[in-house]
Structures are given as structure tokens and as C-alpha cells.
PDB file of C-alpha atoms in Angstrom:
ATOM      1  CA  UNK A  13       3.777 -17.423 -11.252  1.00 70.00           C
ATOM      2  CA  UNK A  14       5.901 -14.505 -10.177  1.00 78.00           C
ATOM      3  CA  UNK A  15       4.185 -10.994 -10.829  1.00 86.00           C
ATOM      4  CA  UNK A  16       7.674  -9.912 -12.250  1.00 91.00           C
ATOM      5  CA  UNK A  17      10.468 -12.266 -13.531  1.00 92.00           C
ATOM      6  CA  UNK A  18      14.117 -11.422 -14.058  1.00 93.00           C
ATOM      7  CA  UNK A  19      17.371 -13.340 -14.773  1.00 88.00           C
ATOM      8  CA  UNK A  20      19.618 -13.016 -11.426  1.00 84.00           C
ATOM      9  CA  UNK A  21      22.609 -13.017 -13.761  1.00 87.00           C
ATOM     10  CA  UNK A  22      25.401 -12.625 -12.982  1.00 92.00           C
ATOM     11  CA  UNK A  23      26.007 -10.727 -16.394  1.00 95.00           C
ATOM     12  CA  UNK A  24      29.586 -10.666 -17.219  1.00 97.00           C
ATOM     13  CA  UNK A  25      30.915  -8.191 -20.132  1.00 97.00           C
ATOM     14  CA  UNK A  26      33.581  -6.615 -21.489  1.00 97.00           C
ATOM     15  CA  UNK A  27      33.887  -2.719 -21.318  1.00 98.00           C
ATOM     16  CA  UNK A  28      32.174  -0.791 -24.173  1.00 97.00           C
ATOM     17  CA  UNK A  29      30.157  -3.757 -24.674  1.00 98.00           C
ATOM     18  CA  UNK A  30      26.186  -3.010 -25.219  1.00 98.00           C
ATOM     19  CA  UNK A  31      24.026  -4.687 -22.750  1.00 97.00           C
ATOM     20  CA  UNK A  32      20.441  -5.527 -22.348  1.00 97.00           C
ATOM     21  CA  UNK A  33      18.586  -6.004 -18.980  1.00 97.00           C
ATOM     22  CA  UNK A  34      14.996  -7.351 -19.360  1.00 97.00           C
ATOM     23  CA  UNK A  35      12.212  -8.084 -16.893  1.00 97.00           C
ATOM     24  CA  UNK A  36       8.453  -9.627 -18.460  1.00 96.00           C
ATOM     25  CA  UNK A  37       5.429  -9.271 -16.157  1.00 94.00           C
ATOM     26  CA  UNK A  38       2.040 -10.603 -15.672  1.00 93.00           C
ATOM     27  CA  UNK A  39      -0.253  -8.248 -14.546  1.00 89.00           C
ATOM     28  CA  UNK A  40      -1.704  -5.536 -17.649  1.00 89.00           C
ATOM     29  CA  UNK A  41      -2.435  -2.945 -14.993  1.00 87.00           C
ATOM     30  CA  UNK A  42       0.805  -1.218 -14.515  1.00 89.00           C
ATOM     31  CA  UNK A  43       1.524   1.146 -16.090  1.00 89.00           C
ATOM     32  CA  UNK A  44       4.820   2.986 -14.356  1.00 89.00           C
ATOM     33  CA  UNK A  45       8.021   1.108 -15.254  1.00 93.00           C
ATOM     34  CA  UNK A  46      11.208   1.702 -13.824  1.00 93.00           C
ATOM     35  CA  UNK A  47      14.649   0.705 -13.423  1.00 96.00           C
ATOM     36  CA  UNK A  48      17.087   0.930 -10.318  1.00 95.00           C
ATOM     37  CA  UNK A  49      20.274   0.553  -9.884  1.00 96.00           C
ATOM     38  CA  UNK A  50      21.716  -0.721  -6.571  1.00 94.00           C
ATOM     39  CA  UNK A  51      25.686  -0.856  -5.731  1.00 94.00           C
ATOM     40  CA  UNK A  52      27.004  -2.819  -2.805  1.00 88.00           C
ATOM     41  CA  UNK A  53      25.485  -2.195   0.367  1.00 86.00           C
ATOM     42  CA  UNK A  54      24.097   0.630  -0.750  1.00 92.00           C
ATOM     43  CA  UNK A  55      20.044   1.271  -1.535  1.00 93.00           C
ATOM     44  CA  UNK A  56      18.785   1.562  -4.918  1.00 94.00           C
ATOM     45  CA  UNK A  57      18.200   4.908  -6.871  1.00 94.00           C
ATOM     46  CA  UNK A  58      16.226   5.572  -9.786  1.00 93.00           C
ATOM     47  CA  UNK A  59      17.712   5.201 -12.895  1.00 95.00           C
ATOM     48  CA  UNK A  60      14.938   5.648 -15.312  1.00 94.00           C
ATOM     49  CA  UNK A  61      11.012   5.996 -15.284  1.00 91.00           C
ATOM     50  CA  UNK A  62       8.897   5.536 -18.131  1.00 90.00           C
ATOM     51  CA  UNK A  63       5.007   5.620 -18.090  1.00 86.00           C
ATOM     52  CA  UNK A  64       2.460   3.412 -20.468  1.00 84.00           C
ATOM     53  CA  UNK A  65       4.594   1.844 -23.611  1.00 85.00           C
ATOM     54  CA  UNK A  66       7.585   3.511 -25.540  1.00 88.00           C
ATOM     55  CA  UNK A  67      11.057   4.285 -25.520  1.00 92.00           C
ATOM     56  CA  UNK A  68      12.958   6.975 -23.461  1.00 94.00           C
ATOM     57  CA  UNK A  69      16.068   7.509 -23.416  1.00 95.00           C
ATOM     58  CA  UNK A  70      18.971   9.280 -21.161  1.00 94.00           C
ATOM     59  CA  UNK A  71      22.177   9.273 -21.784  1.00 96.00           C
ATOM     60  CA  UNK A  72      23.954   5.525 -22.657  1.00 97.00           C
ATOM     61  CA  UNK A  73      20.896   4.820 -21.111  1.00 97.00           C
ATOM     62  CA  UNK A  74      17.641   3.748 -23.096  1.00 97.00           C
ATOM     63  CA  UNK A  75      14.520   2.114 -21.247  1.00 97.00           C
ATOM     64  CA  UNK A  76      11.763   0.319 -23.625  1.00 96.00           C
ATOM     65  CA  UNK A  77       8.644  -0.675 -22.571  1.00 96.00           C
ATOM     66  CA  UNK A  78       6.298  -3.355 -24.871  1.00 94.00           C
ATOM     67  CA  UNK A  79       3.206  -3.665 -22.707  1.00 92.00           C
ATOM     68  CA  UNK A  80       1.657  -6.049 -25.184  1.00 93.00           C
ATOM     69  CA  UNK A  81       4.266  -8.120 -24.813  1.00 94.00           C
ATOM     70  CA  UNK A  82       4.449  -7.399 -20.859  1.00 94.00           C
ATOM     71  CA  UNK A  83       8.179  -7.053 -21.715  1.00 95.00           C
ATOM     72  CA  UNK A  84      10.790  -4.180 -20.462  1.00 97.00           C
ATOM     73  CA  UNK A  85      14.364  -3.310 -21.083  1.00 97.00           C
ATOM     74  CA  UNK A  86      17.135  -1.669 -20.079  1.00 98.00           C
ATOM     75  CA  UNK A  87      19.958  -0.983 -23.119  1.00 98.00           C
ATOM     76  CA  UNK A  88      23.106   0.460 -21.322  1.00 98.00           C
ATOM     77  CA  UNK A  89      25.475   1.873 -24.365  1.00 98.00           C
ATOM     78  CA  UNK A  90      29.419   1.715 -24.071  1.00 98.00           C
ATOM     79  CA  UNK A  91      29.407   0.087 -20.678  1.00 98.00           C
ATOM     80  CA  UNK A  92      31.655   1.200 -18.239  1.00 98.00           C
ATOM     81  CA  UNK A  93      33.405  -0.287 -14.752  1.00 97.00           C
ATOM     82  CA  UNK A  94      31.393   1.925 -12.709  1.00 97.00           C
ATOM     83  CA  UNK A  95      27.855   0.368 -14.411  1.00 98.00           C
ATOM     84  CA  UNK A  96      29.088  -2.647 -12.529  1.00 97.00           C
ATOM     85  CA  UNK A  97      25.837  -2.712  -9.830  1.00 96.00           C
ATOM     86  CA  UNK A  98      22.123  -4.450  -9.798  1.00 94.00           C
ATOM     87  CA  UNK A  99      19.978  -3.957 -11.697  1.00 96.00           C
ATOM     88  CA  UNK A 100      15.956  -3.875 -10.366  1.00 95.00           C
ATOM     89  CA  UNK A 101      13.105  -3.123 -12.815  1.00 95.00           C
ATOM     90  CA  UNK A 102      10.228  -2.126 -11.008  1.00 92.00           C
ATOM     91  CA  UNK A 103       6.484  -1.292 -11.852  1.00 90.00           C
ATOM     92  CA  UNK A 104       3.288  -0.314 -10.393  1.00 85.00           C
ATOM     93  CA  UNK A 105       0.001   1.206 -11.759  1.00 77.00           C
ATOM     94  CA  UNK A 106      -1.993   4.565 -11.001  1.00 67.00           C
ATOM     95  CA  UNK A 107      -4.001   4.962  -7.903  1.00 61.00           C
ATOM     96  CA  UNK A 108      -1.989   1.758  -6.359  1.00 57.00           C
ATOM     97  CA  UNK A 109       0.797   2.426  -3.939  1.00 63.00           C
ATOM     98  CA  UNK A 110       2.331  -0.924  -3.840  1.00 72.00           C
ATOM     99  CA  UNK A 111       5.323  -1.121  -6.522  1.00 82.00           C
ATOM    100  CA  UNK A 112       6.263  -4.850  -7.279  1.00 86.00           C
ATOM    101  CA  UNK A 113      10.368  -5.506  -7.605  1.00 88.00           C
ATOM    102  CA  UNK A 114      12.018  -7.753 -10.173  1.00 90.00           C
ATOM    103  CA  UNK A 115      14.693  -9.821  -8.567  1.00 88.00           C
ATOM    104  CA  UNK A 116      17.523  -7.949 -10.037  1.00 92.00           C
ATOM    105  CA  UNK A 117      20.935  -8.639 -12.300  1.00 94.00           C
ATOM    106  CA  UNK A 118      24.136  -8.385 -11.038  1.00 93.00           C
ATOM    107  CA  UNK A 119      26.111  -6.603 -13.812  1.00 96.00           C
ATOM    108  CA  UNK A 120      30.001  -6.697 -14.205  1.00 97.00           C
ATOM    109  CA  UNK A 121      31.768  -4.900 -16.710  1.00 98.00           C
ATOM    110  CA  UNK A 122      35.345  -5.540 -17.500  1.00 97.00           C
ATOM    111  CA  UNK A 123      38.451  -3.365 -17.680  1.00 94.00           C
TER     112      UNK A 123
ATOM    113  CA  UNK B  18      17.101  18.005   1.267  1.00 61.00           C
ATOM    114  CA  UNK B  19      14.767  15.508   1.115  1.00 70.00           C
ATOM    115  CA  UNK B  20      14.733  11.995   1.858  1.00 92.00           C
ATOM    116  CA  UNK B  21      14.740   8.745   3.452  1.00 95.00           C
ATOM    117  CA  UNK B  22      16.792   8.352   6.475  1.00 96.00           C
ATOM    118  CA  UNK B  23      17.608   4.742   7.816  1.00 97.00           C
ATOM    119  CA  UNK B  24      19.050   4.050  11.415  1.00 96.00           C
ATOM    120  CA  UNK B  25      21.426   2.450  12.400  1.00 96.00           C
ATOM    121  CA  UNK B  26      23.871   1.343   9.118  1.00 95.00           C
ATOM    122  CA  UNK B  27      25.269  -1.604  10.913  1.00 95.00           C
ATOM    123  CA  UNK B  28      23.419  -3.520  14.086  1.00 94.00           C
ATOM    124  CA  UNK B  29      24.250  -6.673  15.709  1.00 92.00           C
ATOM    125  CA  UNK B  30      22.162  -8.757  17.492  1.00 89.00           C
ATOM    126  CA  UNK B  31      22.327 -11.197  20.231  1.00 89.00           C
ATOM    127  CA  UNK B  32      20.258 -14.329  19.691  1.00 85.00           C
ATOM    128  CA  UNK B  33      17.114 -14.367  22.132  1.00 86.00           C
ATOM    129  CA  UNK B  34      16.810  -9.813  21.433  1.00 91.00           C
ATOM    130  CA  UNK B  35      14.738  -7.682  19.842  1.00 94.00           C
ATOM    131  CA  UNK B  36      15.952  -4.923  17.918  1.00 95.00           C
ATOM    132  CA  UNK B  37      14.420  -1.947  16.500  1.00 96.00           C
ATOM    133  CA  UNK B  38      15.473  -0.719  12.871  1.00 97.00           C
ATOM    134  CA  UNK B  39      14.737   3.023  12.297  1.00 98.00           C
ATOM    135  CA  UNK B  40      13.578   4.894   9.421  1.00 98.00           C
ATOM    136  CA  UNK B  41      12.504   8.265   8.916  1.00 97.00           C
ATOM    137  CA  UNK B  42      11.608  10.448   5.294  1.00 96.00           C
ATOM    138  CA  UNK B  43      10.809  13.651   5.255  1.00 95.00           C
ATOM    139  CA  UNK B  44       9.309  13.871   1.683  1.00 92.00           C
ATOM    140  CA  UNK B  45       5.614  13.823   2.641  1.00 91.00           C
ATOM    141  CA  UNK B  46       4.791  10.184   1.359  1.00 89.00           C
ATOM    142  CA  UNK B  47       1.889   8.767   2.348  1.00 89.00           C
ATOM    143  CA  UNK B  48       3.153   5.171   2.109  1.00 90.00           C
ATOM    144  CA  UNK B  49       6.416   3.310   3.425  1.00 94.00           C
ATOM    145  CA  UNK B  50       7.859   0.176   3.105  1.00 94.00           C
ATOM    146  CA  UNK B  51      10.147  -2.509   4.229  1.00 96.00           C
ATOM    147  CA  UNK B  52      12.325  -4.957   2.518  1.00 94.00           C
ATOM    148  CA  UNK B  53      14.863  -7.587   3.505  1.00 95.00           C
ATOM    149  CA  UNK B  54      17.482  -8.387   0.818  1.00 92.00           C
ATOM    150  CA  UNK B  55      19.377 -11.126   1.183  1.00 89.00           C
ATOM    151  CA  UNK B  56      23.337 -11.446  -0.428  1.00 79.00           C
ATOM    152  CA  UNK B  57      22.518 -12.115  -4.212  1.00 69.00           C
ATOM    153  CA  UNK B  58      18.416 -11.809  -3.959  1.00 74.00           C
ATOM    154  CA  UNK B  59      15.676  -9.502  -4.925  1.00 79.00           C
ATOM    155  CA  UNK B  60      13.666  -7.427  -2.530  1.00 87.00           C
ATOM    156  CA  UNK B  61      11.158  -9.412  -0.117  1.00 90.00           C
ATOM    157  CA  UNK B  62       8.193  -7.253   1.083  1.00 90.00           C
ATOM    158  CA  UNK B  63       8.731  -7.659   4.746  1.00 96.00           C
ATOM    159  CA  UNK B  64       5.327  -5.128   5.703  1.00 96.00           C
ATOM    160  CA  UNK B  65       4.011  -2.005   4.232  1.00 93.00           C
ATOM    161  CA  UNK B  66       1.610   1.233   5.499  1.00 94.00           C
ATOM    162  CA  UNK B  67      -0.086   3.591   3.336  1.00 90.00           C
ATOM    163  CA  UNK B  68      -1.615   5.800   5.608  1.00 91.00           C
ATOM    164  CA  UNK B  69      -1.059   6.182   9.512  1.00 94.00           C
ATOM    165  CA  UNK B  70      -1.982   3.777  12.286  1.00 95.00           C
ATOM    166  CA  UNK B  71      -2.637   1.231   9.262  1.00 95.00           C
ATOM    167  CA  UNK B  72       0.073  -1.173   8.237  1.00 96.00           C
ATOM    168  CA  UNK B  73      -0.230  -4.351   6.105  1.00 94.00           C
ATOM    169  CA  UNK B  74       2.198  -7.531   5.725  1.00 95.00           C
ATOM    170  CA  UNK B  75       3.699  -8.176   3.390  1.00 92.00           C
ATOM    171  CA  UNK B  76       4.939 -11.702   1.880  1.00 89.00           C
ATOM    172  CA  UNK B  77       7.557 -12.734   4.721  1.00 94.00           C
ATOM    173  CA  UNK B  78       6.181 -10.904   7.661  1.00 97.00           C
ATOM    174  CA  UNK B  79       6.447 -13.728  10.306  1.00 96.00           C
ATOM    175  CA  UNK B  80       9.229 -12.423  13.454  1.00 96.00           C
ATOM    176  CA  UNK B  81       8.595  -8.964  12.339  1.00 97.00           C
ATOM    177  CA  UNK B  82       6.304  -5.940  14.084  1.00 97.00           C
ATOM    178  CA  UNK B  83       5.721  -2.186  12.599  1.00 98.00           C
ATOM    179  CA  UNK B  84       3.924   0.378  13.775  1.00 98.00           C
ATOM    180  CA  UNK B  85       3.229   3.804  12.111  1.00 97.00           C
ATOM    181  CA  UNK B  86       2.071   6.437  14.509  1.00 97.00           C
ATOM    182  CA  UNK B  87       3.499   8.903  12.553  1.00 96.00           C
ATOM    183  CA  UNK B  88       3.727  10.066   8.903  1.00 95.00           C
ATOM    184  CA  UNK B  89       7.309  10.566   9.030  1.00 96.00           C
ATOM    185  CA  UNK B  90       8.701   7.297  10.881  1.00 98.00           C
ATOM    186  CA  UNK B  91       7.801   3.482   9.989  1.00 98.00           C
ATOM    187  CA  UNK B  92      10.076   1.872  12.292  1.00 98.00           C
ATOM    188  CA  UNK B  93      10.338  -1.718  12.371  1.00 98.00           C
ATOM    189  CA  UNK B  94      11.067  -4.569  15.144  1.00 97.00           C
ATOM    190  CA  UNK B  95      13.071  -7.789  14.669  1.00 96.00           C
ATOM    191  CA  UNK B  96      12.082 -10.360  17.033  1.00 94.00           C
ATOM    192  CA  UNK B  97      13.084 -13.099  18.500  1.00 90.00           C
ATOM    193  CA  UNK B  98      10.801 -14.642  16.415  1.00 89.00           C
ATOM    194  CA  UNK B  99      12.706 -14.403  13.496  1.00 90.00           C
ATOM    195  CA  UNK B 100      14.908 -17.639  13.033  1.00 87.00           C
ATOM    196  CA  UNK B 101      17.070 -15.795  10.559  1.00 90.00           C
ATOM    197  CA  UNK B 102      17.672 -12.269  10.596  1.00 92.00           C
ATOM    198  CA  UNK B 103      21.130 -11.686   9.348  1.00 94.00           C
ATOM    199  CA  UNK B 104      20.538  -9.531   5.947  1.00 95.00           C
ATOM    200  CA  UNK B 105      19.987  -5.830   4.539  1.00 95.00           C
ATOM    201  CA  UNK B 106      16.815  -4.002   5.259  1.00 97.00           C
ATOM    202  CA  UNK B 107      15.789  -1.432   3.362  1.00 96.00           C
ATOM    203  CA  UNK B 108      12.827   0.742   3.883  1.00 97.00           C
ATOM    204  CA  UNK B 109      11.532   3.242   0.986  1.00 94.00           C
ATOM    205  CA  UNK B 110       8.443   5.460   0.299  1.00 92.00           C
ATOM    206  CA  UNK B 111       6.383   5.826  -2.541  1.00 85.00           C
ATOM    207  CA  UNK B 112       5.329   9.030  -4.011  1.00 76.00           C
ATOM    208  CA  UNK B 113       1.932   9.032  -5.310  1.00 71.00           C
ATOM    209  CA  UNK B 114       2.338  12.014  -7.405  1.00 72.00           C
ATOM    210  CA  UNK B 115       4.902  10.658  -9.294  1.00 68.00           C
ATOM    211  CA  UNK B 116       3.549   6.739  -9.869  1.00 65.00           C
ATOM    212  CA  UNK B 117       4.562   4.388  -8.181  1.00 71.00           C
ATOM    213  CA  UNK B 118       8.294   5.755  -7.966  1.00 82.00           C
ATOM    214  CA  UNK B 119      10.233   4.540  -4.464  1.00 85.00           C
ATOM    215  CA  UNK B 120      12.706   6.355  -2.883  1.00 91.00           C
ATOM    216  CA  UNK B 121      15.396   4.414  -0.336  1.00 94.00           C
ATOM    217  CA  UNK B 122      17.605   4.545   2.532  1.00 96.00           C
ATOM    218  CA  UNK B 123      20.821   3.753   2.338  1.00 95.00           C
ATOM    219  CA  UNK B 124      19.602   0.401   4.218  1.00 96.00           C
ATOM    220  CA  UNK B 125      20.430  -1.411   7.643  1.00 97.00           C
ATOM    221  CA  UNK B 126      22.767  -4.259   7.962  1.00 96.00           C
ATOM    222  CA  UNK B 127      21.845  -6.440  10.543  1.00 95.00           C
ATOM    223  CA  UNK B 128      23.833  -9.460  11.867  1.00 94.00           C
ATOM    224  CA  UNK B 129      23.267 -11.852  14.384  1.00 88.00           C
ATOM    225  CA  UNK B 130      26.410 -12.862  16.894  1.00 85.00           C
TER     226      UNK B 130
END
């Protein structure tokens, strides 16, 4: 079993449509979750960081984190073109350098 | 500003050569990273170092070398070794202050010819 899973996509919806990225995990340690967001050829940047379980918000952005569940999300409001990317969730835990990598979703929004 | 500085953005390689990927940060992070990414897939941990002169592989480190004589640099050799090294590498570091968060380059595309 994977440490993190997530659905590859692709993810195909119409502008101003909400959508929701999720990742579920196995290991109860971490306790950093984060999301990136990667365009073509390009590396990924930080898109939000959340610590322990909770929602935080930014933005059209909202991450939630359900550690008993070992569950994430990602809830991008009134999509646009330009949220057209990959989507990583990523997590790690205190005192631990190594942060594990989801296998991302392609996202395409529609004009 | 500071940040993570990759090396070359495009490389091709002949079959039979070694090539040498660069990356440099400047942010003080004790640990670095490499990935390979391959055209619709997730980041594979190719090695990792979290403190200098130490380096550990990661999950698909066969055809690869690293070294880390330096805090700032965690350069990393292809080899011929490597049966298949067309893809995007990307190298990051991890801040320990802030938990686990990794910083990127803008990532090497490497193609073999």
C-alpha cells in the first residue's frame, strides 16, 4: 500500500465550477499537509499548508484536513482557466525531513 | 532572494554519457532532494541528503550518483547506467522550521538523442 494515494485524473470542468482534490494516507504521524500546484514544465509551489486537523482557507482556495479519517482536500471556488495545472498534496511529520508526494491531478478548467 | 536554483533547463544526452544535473539553494536547508517526474506521473524519490557528506536513496536510485560536499549544492549524476533517462528532474529542499514544507527548482529536462 502506497503511503499517499491520489486519483491521476485528468479532472475535466467547466469554468466557475467548484472542485474537490483529495488525497487519503496511511501513516498517523504526519502532521504537515500541503498542497502544490505544478504547471507545465515548471516545478511546483506551495499552494497551501495546514498543520494537525482543520480547515484553512485562502482565497477560492480552502484546504481540509480529517486526520481520523487520514483524508485531505483541496476545494478550489469559481475555477478559472489559469487553475488549469497539477495538483500534489504532500505531507510529512515534525522532526522528519522526508515529505512523502501524492501522485498528483491534472486539472482542466474550461472556457 | 532566496531559493532553489536548477542547472541546466534543457540537457541532451548521448547514449553511452554521463551527465551531471546541477542544483544549488541558498535558503540554508539542511536537507535536499531529487525527483524524476515522468509526463503524466507523480514524483519518484530518486536520492535524498539531510546533512553534508551523507546522502540516502531513495526508491528508484539505480543509474544515479549524488554527492553533497556542500550545504548549498546536491548535484546529481545520470549514468550510463540508467536505461531510461529521458524525463524532468526536480530537486527541492526542505525547511525544517517550517515542517516539512519543500521548496523547488524550476526542474531539468533531460533527453536522450
Amino acid at each position: 500500500q502506497k503511503e499517499v494515494e491520489q486519483d491521476p485524473g485528468p479532472l475535466s470542468v467547466p469554468e466557475g465550477a467548484i472542485v474537490s482534490l483529495n488525497c487519503t494516507y496511511s501513516n498517523s504521524a504526519f502532521q504537515y499537509f500541503m498542497w502544490y500546484r505544478q504547471y507545465s514544465r515548471k516545478g511546483p509551489e506551495l499552494l497551501m499548508y495546514t498543520y494537525s486537523s482543520g480547515n484553512k482557507e485562502d482565497g477560492r482556495f480552502t484546504a481540509q484536513v480529517d486526520k481520523s479519517s487520514k483524508y485531505i482536500s483541496l476545494f478550489i471556488r469559481d475555477s478559472q482557466p489559469s487553475d488549469s495545472a497539477t495538483y500534489l498534496c504532500a505531507m510529512g511529520n515534525t522532526g522528519g525531513f522526508k515529505t512523502i508526494f501524492g501522485a498528483g491531478t491534472r486539472l482542466f478548467v474550461k472556457a | 532572494d532566496g531559493g532553489i536554483t536548477q542547472s541546466p533547463k534543457y540537457l541532451f544526452r548521448k547514449e553511452g554519457q554521463n551527465v551531471t544535473l546541477s542544483c544549488e539553494q541558498n535558503l540554508n536547508h539542511d536537507a535536499m532532494y531529487w525527483y524524476r517526474q515522468d509526463p503524466g506521473q507523480g514524483l519518484r524519490l530518486i536520492y535524498y541528503s539531510q546533512i553534508v557528506n551523507d546522502f540516502q536513496k531513495g526508491d528508484i536510485a539505480e543509474g544515479y550518483s549524488v554527492s553533497r560536499e556542500k550545504k548549498e549544492s546536491f548535484p546529481l549524476t545520470v549514468t550510463s547506467a540508467q536505461k531510461n533517462p529521458t524525463a524532468f528532474y526536480l530537486c527541492a529542499s526542505i525547511s525544517r522550521d517550517r515542517g516539512s514544507e519543500a521548496f523547488f527548482g524550476q526542474g531539468t529536462r533531460l533527453t536522450v538523442v
